[in-house]
Short mmCIF file of C-alpha atoms in Angstrom, two decimals:
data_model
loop_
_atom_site.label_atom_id
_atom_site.label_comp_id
_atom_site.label_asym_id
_atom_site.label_seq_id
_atom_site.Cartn_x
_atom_site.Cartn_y
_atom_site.Cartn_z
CA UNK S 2 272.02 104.64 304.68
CA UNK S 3 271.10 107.57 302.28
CA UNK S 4 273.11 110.12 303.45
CA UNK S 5 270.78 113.65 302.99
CA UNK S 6 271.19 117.50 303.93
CA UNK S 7 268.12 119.58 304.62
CA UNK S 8 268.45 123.28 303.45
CA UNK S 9 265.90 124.84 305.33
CA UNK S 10 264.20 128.19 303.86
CA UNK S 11 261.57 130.50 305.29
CA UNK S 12 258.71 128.43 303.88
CA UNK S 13 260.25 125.71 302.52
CA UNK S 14 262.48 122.88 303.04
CA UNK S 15 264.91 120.92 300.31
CA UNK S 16 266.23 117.55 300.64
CA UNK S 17 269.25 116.53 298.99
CA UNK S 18 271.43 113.60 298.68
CA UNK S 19 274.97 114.16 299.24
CA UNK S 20 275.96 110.86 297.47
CA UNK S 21 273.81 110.94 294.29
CA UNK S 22 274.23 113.97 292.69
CA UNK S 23 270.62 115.92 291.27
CA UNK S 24 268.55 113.73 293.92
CA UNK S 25 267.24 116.46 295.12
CA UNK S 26 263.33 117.27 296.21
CA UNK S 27 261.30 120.14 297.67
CA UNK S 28 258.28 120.58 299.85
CA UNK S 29 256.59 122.16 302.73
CA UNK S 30 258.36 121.40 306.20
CA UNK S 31 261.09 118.81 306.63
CA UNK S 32 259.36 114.92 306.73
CA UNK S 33 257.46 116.36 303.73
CA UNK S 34 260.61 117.00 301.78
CA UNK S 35 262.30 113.48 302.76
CA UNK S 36 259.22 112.06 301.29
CA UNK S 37 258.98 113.43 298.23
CA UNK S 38 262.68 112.90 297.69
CA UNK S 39 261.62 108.65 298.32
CA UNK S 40 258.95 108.89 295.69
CA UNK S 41 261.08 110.18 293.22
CA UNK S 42 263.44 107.02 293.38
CA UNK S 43 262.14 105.33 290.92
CA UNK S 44 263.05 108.39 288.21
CA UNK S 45 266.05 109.09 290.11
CA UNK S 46 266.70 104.98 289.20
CA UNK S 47 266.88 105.51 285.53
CA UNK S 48 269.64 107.84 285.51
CA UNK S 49 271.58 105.77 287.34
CA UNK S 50 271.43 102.77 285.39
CA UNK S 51 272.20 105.06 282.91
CA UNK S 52 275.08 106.02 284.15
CA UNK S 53 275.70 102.55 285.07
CA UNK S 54 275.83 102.11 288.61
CA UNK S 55 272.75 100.17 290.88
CA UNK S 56 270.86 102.50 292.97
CA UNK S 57 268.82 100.96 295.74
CA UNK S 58 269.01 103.42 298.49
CA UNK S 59 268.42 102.77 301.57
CA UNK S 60 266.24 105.37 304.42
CA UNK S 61 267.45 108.85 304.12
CA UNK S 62 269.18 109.99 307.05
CA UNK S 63 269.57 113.88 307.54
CA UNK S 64 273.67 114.11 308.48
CA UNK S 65 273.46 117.94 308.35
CA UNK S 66 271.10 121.06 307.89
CA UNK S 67 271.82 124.43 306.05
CA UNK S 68 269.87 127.57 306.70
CA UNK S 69 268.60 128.97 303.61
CA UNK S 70 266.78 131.91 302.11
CA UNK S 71 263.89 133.54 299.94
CA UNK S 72 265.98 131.84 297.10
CA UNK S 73 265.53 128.39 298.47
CA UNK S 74 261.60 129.12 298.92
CA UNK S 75 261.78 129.96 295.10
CA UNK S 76 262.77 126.64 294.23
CA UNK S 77 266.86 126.13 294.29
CA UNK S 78 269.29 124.47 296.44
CA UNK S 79 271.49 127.15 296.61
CA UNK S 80 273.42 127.38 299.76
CA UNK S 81 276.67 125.16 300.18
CA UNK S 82 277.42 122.65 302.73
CA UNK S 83 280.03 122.35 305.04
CA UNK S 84 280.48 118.75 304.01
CA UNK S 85 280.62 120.25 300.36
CA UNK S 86 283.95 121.31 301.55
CA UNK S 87 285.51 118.22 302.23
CA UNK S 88 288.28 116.46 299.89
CA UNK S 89 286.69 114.98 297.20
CA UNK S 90 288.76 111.35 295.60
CA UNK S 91 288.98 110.70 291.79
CA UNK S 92 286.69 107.79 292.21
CA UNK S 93 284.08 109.77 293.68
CA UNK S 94 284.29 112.68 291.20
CA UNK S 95 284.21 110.41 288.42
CA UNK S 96 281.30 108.41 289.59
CA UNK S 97 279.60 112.08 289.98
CA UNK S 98 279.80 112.73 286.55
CA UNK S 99 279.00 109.26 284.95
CA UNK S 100 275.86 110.72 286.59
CA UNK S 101 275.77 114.06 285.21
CA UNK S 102 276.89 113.08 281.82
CA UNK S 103 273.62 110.29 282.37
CA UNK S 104 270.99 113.10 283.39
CA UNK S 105 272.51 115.35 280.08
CA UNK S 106 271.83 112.36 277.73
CA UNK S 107 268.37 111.36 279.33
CA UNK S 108 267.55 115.07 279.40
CA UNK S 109 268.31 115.50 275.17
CA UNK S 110 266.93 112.13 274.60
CA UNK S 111 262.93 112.85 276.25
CA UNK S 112 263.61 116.63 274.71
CA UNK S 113 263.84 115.42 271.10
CA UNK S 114 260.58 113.56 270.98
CA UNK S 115 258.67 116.02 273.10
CA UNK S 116 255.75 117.82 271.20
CA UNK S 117 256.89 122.04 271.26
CA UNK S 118 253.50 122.91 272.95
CA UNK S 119 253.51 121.43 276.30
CA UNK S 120 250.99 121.44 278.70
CA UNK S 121 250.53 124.13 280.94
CA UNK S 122 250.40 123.94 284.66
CA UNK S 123 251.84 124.24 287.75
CA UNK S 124 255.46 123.24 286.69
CA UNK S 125 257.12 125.59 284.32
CA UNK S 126 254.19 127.79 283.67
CA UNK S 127 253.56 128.34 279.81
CA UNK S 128 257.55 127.87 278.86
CA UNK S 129 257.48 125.26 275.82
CA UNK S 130 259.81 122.97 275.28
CA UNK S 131 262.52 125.00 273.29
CA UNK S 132 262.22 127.86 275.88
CA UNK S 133 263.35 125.34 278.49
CA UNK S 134 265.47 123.73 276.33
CA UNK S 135 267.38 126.61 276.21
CA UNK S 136 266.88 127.69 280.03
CA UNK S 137 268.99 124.61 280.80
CA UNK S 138 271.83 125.25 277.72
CA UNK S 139 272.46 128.98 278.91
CA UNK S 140 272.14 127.96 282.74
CA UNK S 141 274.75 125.39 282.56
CA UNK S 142 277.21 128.30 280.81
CA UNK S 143 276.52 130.64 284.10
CA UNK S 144 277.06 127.61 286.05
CA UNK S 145 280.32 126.57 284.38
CA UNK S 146 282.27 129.55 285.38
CA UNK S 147 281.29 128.94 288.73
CA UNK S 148 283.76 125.91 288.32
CA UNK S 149 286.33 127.74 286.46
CA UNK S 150 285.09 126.57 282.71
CA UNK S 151 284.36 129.68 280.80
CA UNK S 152 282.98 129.86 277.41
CA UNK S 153 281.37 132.37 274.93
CA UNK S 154 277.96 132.17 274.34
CA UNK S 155 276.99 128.96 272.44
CA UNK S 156 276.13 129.33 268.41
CA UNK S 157 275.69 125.47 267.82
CA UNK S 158 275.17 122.29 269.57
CA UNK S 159 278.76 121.45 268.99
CA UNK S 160 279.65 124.25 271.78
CA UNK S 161 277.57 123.15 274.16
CA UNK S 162 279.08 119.64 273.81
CA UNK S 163 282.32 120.98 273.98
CA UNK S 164 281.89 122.91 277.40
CA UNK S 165 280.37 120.09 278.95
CA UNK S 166 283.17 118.31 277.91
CA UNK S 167 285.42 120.44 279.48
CA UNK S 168 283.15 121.05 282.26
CA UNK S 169 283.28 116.82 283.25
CA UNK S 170 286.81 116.82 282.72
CA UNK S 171 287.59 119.44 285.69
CA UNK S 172 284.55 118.00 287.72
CA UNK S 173 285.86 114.35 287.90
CA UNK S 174 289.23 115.71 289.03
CA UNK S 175 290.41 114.40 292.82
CA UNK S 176 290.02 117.66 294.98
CA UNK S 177 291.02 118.98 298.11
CA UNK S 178 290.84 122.67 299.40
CA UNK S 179 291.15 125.04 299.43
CA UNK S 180 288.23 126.55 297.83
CA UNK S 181 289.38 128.43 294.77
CA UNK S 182 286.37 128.54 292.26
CA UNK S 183 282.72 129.51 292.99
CA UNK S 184 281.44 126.62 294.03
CA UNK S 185 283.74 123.32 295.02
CA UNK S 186 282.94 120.56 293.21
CA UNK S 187 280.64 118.67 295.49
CA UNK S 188 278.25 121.28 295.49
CA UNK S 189 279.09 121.82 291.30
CA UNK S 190 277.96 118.14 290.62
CA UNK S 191 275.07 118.61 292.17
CA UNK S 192 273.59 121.81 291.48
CA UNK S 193 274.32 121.84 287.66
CA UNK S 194 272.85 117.54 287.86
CA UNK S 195 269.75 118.84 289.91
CA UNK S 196 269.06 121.90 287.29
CA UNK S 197 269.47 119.28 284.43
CA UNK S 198 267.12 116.70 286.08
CA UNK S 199 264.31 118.79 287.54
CA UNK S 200 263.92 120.21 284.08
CA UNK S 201 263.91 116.81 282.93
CA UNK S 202 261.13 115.39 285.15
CA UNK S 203 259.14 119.15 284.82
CA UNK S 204 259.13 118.07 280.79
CA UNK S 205 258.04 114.45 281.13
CA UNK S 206 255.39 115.63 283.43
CA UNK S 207 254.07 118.74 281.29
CA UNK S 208 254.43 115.75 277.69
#
């Protein structure tokens, strides 16, 4: 079973995995969202083998629903689950961030050889690559503190190694509440993996 959790906005409906952090897909209505998560298993695949781990999920089967809002119509997962809240082993945490730590490297690797230009459309807009490039690098500093990891703004590539670092230190942690940071760690894993990845797939698709 692929465990999933619908967060359900005004217009719009997001599917996410619970157990694979970033595996997360949007569309119009709820059967429409649990489909497009299943086609994106194949590219959901490679990070995992990445990462090292075999990922032949099974059919997703919604274990909870979230109401969401105007931001979750915009495009982000942002409300947090109950089951976000639940104690969260070592084991789990660090198999979490094998997975981040996969979607960062995958993410620099396609970036590097990417053209600057890159095609407009739907996804993205007009942003070029170093535009989004950066997007993700200041992102993931806003998204740090929001697991107690704060750092200045980055002047090298060195400091953004360095808080990520840090950042998959505290996120592969064992955890239990209570909640004392901005997001728990669950929901941490995920949303900064999903922001990493959907960038990721928006630049292969604009190449």
């Amino acid at each position: 079973m692929t465990r999933v959790y619908l967060e359900l906005g005004p217009k719009k409906v997001f599917a996410c995995s619970l157990d694979w952090p970033g595996w997360c897909r949007i569309d119009k209505g709820e059967e429409a969202a649990l489909d497009r998560l299943v086609d994106y298993v194949p590219r959901y695949r490679l990070i995992a083998e990445r990462a090292g781990l075999a990922f032949t999920p099974g059919d997703p089967q919604v274990v909870a629903r979230v109401q969401g809002t105007s931001t979750t119509d915009f495009g982000v997962p942002y409300e947090v689950p109950d089951l976000d809240l639940e104690p969260l082993p070592g084991e789990e945490a660090e198999r979490g961030v094998a997975l981040l730590r996969a979607a960062w490297e995958l993410f620099d690797v396609v970036a590097a050889v990417l053209p600057e230009e890159l095609r407009k459309g739907l996804r993205g807009g007009g942003r070029d690559r170093t535009k989004i490039v950066d997007h993700v690098t200041e992102a993931e500093r806003a998204f740090a503190r929001k697991a107690g990891v704060r750092h200045r703004p980055f002047t090298s590539v060195g400091d953004r190694d360095a808080m990520r670092a840090e950042l998959a230190e505290v996120l592969s942690r064992p955890w239990e509440p209570p909640r004392v940071t901005g997001w728990p760690p669950r929901y941490a894993l995920r949303r900064i993996a999903w922001h990493v990845i959907d960038h990721l797939w928006e630049i292969e698709d604009r190449r």
